[in-house]
Coordinates of C-alpha atoms in Angstrom, one line a residue:
X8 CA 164.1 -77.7 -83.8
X9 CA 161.9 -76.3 -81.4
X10 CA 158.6 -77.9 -80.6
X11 CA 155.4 -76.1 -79.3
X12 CA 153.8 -76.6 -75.7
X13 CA 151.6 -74.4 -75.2
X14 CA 150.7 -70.3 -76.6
X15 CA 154.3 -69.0 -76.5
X16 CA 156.3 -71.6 -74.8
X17 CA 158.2 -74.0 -76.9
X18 CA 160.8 -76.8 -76.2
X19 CA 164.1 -76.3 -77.6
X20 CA 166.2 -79.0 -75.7
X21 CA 167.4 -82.2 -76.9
X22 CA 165.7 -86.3 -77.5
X23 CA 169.0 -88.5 -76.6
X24 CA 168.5 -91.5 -78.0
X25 CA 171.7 -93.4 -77.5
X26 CA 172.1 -92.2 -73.7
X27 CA 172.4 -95.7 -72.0
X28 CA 174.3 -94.1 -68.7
X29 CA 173.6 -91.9 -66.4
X30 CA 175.3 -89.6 -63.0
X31 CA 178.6 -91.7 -64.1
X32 CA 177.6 -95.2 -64.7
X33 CA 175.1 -95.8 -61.8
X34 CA 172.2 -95.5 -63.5
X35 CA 171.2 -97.2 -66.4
X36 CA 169.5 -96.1 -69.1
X37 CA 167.7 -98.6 -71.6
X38 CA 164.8 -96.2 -73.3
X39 CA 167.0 -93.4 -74.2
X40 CA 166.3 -89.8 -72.3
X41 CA 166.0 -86.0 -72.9
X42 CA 167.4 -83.1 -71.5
X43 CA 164.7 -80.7 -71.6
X44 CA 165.1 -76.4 -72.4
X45 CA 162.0 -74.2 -72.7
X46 CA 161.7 -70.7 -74.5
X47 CA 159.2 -68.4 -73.4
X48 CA 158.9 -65.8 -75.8
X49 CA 156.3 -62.8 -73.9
X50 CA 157.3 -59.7 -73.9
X51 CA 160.2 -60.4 -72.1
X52 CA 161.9 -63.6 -73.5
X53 CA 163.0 -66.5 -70.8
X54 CA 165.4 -69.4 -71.6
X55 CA 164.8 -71.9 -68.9
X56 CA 167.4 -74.6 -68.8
X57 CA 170.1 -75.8 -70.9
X58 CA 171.3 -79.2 -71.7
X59 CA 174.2 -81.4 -71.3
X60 CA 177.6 -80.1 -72.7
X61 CA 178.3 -82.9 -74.6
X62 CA 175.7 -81.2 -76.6
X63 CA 175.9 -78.0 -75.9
X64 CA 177.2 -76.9 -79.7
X65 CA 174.3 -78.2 -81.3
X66 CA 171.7 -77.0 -78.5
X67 CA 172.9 -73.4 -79.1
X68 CA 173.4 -74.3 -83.0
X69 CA 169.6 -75.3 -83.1
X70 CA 168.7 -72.4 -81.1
X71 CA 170.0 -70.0 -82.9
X72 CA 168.0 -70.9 -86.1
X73 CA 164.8 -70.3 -83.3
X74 CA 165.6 -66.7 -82.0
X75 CA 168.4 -64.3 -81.8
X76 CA 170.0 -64.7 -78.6
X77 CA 170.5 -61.0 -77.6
X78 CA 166.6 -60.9 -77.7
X79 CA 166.9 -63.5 -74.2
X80 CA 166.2 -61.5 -71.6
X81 CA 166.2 -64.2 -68.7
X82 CA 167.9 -67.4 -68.5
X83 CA 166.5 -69.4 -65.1
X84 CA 168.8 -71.9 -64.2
X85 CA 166.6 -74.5 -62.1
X86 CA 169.6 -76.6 -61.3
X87 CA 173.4 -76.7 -61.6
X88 CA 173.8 -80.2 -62.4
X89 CA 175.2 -80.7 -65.7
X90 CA 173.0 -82.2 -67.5
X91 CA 170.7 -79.1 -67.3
X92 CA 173.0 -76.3 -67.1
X93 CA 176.1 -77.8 -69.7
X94 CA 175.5 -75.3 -71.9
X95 CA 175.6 -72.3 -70.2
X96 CA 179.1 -71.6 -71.1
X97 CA 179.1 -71.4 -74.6
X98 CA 175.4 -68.9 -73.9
X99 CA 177.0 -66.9 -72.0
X100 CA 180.1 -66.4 -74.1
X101 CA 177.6 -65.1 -76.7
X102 CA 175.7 -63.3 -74.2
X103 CA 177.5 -62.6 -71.4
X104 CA 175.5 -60.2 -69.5
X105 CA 172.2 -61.7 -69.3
X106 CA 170.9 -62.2 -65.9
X107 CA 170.7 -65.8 -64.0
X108 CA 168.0 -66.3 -62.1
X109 CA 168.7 -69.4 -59.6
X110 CA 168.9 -70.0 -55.8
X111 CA 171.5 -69.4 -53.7
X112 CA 172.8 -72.8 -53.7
X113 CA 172.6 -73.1 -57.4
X114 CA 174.9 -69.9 -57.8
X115 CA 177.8 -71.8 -55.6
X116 CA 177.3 -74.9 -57.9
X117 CA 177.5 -73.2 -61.0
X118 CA 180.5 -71.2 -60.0
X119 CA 181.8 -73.9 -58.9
X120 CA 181.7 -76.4 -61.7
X121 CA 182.2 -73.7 -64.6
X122 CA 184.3 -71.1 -62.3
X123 CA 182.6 -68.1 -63.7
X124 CA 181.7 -66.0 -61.0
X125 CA 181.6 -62.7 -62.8
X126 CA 178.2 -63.9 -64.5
X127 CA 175.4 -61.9 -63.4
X128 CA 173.7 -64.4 -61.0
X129 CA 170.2 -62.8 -59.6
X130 CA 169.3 -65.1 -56.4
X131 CA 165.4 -65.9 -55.5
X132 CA 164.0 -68.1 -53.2
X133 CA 160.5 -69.5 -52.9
X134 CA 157.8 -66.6 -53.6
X135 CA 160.0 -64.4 -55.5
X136 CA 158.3 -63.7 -58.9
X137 CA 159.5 -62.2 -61.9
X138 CA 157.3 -59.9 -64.3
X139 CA 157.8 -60.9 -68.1
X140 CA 155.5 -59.0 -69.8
X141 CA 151.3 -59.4 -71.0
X142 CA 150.0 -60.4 -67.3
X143 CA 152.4 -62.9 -66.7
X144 CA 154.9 -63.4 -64.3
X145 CA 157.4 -66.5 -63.1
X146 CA 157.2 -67.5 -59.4
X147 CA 159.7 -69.7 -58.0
X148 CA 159.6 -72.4 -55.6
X149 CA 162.8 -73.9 -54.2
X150 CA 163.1 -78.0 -53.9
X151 CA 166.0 -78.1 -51.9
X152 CA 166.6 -81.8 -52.3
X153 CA 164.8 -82.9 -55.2
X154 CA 167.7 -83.9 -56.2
X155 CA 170.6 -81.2 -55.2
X156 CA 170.4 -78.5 -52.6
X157 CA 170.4 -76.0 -55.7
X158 CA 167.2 -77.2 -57.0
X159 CA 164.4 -75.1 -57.8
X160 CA 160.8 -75.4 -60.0
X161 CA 159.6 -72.5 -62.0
X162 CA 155.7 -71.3 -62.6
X163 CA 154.6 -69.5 -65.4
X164 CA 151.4 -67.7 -64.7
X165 CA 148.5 -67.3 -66.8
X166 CA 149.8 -70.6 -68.6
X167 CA 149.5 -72.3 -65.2
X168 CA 152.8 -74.4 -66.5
X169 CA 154.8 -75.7 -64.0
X170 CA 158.5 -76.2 -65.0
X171 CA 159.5 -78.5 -62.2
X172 CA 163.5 -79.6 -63.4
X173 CA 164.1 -83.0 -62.1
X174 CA 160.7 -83.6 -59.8
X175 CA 158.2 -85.7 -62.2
X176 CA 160.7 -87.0 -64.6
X177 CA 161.8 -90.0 -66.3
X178 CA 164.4 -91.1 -68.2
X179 CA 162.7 -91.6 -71.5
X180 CA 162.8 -90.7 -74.9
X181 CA 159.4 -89.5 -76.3
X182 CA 160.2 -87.9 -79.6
X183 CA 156.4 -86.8 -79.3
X184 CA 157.5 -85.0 -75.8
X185 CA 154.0 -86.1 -74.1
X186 CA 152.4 -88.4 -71.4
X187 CA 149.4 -89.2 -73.8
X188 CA 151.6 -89.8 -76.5
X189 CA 154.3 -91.7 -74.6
X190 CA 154.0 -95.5 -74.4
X191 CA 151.8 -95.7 -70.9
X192 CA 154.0 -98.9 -70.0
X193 CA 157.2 -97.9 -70.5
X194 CA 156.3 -94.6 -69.0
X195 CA 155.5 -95.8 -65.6
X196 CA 158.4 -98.1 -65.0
X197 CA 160.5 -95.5 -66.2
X198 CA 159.1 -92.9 -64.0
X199 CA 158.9 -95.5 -60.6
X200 CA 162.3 -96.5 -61.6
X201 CA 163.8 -92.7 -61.4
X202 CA 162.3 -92.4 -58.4
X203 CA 163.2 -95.4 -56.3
X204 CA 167.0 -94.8 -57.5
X205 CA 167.1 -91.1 -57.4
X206 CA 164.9 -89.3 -55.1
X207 CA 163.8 -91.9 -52.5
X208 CA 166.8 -91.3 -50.2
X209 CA 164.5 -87.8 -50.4
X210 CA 161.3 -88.9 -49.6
X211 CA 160.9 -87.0 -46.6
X212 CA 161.1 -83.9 -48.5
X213 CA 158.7 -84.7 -51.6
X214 CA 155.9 -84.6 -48.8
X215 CA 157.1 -81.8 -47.5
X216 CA 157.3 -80.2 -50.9
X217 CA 154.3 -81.5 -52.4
X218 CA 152.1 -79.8 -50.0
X219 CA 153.6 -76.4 -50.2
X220 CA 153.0 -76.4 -53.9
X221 CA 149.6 -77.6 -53.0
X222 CA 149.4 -74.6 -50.7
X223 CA 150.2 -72.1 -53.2
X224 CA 147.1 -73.3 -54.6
X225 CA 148.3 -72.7 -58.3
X226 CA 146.2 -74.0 -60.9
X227 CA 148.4 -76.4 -63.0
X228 CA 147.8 -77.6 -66.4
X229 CA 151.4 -78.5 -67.7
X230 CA 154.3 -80.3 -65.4
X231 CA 157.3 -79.4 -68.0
X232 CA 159.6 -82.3 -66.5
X233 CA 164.1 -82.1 -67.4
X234 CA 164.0 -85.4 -68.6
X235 CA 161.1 -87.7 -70.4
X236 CA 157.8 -87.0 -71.0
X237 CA 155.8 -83.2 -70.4
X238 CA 152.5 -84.1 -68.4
X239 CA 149.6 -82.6 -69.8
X240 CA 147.3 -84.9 -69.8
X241 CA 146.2 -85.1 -65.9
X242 CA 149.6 -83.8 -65.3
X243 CA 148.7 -84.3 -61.1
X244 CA 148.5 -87.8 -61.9
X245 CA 152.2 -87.9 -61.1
X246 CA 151.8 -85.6 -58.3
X247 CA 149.6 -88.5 -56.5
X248 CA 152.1 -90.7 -57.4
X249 CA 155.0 -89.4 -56.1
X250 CA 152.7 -89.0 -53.0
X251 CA 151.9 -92.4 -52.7
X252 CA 155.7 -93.1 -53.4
X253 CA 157.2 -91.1 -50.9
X254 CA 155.1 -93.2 -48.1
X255 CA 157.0 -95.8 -47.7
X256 CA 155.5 -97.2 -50.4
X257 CA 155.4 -101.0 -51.2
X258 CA 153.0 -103.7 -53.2
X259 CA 152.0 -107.0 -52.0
X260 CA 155.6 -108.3 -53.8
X261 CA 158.4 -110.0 -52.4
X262 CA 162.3 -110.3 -54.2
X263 CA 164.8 -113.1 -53.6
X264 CA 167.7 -111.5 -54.5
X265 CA 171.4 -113.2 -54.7
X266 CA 174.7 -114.3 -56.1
X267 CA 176.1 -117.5 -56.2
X268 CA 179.3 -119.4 -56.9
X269 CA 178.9 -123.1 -57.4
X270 CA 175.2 -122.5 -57.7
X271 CA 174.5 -124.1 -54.1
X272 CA 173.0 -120.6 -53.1
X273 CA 171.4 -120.4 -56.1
X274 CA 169.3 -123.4 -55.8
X275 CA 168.1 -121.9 -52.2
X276 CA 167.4 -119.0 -54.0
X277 CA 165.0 -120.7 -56.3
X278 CA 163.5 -123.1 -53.5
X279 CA 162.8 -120.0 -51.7
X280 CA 160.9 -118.1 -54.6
X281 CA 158.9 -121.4 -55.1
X282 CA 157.8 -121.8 -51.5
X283 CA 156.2 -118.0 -51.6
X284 CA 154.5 -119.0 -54.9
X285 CA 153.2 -122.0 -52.8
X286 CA 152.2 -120.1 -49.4
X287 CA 150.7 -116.7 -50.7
X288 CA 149.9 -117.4 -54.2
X289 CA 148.4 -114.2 -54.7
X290 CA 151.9 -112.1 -54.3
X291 CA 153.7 -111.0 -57.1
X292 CA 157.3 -112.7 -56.3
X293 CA 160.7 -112.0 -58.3
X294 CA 163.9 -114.1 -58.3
X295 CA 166.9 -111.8 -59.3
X296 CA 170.4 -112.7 -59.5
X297 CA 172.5 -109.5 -59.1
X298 CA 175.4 -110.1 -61.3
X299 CA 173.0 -111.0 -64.4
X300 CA 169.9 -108.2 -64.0
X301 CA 170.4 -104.6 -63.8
X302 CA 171.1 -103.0 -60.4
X303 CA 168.7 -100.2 -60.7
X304 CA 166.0 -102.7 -61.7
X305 CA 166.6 -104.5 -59.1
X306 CA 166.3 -102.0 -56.5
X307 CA 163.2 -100.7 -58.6
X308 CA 161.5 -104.8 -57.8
X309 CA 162.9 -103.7 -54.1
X310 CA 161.2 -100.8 -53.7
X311 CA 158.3 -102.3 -54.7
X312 CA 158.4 -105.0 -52.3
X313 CA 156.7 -105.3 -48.9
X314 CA 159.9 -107.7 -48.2
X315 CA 162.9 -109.3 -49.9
X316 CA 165.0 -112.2 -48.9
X317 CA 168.8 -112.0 -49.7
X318 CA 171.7 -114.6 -50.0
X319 CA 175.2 -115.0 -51.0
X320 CA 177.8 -117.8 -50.4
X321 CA 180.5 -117.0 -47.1
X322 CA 183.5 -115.8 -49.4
X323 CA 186.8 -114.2 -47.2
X324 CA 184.5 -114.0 -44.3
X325 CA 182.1 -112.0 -45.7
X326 CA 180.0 -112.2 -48.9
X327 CA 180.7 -111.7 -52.2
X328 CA 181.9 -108.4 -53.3
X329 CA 179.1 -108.2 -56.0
X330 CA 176.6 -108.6 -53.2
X331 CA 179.1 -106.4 -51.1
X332 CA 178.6 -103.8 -53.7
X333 CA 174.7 -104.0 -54.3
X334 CA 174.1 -103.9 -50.0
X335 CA 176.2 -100.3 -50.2
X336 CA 174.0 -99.0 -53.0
X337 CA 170.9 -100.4 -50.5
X338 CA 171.8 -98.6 -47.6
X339 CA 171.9 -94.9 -50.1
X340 CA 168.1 -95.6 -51.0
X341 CA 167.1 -95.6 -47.0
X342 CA 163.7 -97.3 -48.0
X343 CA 161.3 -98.1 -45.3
X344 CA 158.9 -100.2 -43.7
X345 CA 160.6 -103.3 -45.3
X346 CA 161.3 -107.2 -44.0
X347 CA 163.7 -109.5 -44.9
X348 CA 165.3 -112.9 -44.5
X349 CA 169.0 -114.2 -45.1
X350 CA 170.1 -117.1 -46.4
X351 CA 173.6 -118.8 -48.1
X352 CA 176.2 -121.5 -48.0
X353 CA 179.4 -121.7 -46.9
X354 CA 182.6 -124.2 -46.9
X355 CA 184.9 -123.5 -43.9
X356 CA 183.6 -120.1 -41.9
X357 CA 180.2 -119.2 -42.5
X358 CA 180.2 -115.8 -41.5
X359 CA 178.0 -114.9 -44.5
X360 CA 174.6 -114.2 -43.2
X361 CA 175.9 -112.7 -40.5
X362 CA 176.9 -109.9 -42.8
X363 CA 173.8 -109.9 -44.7
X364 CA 172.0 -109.4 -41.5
X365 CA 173.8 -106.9 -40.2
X366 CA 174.2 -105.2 -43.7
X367 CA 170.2 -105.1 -44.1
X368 CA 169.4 -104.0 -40.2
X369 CA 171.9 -101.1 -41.1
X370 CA 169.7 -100.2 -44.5
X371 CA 166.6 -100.3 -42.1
X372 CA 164.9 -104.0 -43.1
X373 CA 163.4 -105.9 -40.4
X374 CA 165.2 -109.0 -40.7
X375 CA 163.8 -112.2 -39.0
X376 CA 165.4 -114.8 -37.3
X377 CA 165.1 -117.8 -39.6
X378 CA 167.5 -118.1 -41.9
X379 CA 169.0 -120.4 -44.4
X380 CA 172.4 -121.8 -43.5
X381 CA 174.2 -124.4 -45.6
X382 CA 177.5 -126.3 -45.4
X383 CA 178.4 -126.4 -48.8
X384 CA 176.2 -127.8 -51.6
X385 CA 172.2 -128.3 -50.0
X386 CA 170.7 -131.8 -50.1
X387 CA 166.9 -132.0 -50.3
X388 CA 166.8 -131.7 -46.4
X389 CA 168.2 -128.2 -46.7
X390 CA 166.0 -126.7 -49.0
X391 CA 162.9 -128.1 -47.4
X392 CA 164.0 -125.3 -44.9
X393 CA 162.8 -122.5 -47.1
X394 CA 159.6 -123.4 -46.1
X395 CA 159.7 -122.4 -42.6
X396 CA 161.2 -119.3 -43.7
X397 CA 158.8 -118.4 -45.4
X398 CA 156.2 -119.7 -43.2
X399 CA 157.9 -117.0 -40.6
X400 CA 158.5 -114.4 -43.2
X401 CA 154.7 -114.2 -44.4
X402 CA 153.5 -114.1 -40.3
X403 CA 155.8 -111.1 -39.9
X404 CA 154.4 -109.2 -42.6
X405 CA 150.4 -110.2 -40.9
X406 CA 152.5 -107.7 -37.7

């Protein structure tokens, strides 16, 4: 069922409610998603987008009942991920000879996830505009990047609509497709969530790419996102945002994050989150235990910090694979401009914090010198340590 956004653009993609996964299993999905096609129907009539081929039967199905497809004159491909062009296929079988427009980039991914090179693939780069029809024309801009190398946006003049693929999105489900009708809550930490675990290993080139589309100077009343809610209500309100998150952004927070065994590092954990309650009572603090909160929320709380202080127990003379695990994902996120303390326990070795340090120095935390270093369960002496890590934590942050 296609649903109208503005004179003769509709939506024809589809509301996934049950999605709870995402690029494999590393990113979690809790408010269901979208995968977001438009129709353009001027004189010339554009499909941009398709949707995941899971769905791809029912997306053409659905579409079908909306227009006859040999009256598409243009499909733009924005982005050869799958999730926005799985449904190209079984297009194209119906249409076969209907021009592609995509970058260079995106021509080598599609071929090379569908293996039909014989499609007819018309490359543009930024600047490159295409006429279709009653004064209005498409001009593409190419965010190399923002996610993939492929990626691209799409303006529709006269409309001033900017279809902008996976820049500005969220994974949420907003049957009412949105902002001002989305639930402004679950919007944000949906949208500040996407960003800190997809695109801020890219923040370099969001500024970069936010002010060439700011030098275009092209008015824009509509952001029509690939996933989540459209913005039309103060749709640069995300533009600012993504601004402000792309500079090495941070809020007067700080995260204890951990595991634990016998719950010895645990307790540390907790001392530690009540000591920064104590010392700066005005900063928002969060105790998460990685094995029992989401990863992706967790680096979310990260991103949002101005530090984070991390333990685990010594386990095979490193740490504990869960934590092993979480300090990879860490490093892929290259955020900035962070600080951090170590603590944990240990029985025999104690090379734990050792790894942690070195682990976080690598993902590009200043990490102080205090730390927290316990042989096996701590007594009441032992935690009364957190608070001169704190002490020395909350000093480096005054640098």
């Amino acid at each position: 069922m296609r649903k109208h956004i503005k004179n003769n653009v509709s939506w024809v993609g589809k509301i996934d409610w049950e999605l709870r996964e995402f690029h494999g299993s590393d990113y979690s999905v809790d408010k269901g998603s979208s995968q977001n096609s438009y129709l353009i129907e001027e004189e010339k009539t554009v499909l941009i987008d398709t949707v995941w081929q899971p769905h791809s039967s029912e997306f053409l199905d659905n579409l079908k009942t909306e227009i006859d497809l040999e009256k598409i004159d243009y499909i733009v491909a924005n982005h050869g991920e799958v999730d926005h062009a799985g449904a190209l296929v079984e297009i194209m079988k119906e249409i076969p000879d209907t021009p592609i427009y995509c970058t260079a980039n995106a021509k080598k991914s599609i071929i090379g996830q569908f293996h039909h090179p014989e499609w007819n693939y018309q490359v543009v780069k930024t600047g490159d505009s295409l006429d279709i029809g009653n004064g209005k024309k498409l001009i593409f801009v190419e965010m190399m990047m923002l996610h993939w190398p492929d990626s691209m946006a799409t303006y529709l003049t006269e409309d001033n609509i900017l279809f902008s693929n996976d820049a500005f999105g969220q994974h949420y489900a907003v049957s009412e497709l949105f902002n001002d009708k989305a639930d402004q809550c679950t919007l944000w930490e949906q949208a500040i969530k996407y960003y800190a675990n997809i695109l801020n290993p890219f923040s370099n080139f969001v500024t970069k790419k936010i002010d060439e589309i700011v030098e275009l100077n092209l008015p824009i009343d509509i952001i029509a996102t690939s996933h989540g809610a459209i913005w039309r209500d103060n749709p640069l309100q995300i533009v600012g945002k993504y601004a402000e998150w792309a500079d090495a952004y941070q809020e007067d927070q700080i995260t204890v994050v951990y595991d634990t065994m016998w719950n010895g590092t645990k307790s540390i954990a907790h001392e530690i989150g009540k000591e920064i309650e104590l010392q700066a009572p005005d900063t928002k603090v969060k105790v998460l235990s990685i094995p029992h909160v989401d990863k992706n929320d967790i680096m979310t709380e990260v991103f949002k910090s101005k530090a984070i202080v991390l333990g685990s127990p010594t386990y095979l003379n490193g740490v504990l694979a869960t934590v092993a695990k979480w300090l990879y994902f860490l490093k892929q996120l290259k955020f900035k401009n962070k600080k951090a303390a170590v603590f944990g326990t240990y029985g025999w070795s104690g090379e734990g914090n050792k790894v942690l340090r070195q682990s976080l120095e690598e993902s590009g935390f200043e990490v102080i010198d205090k730390e927290i270093k316990v042989n096996y369960n701590p007594e009441k002496e032992d935690l009364s340590e957190a608070k001169e890590l704190v002490s020395e934590l909350l000093k480096s942050l005054e640098k």
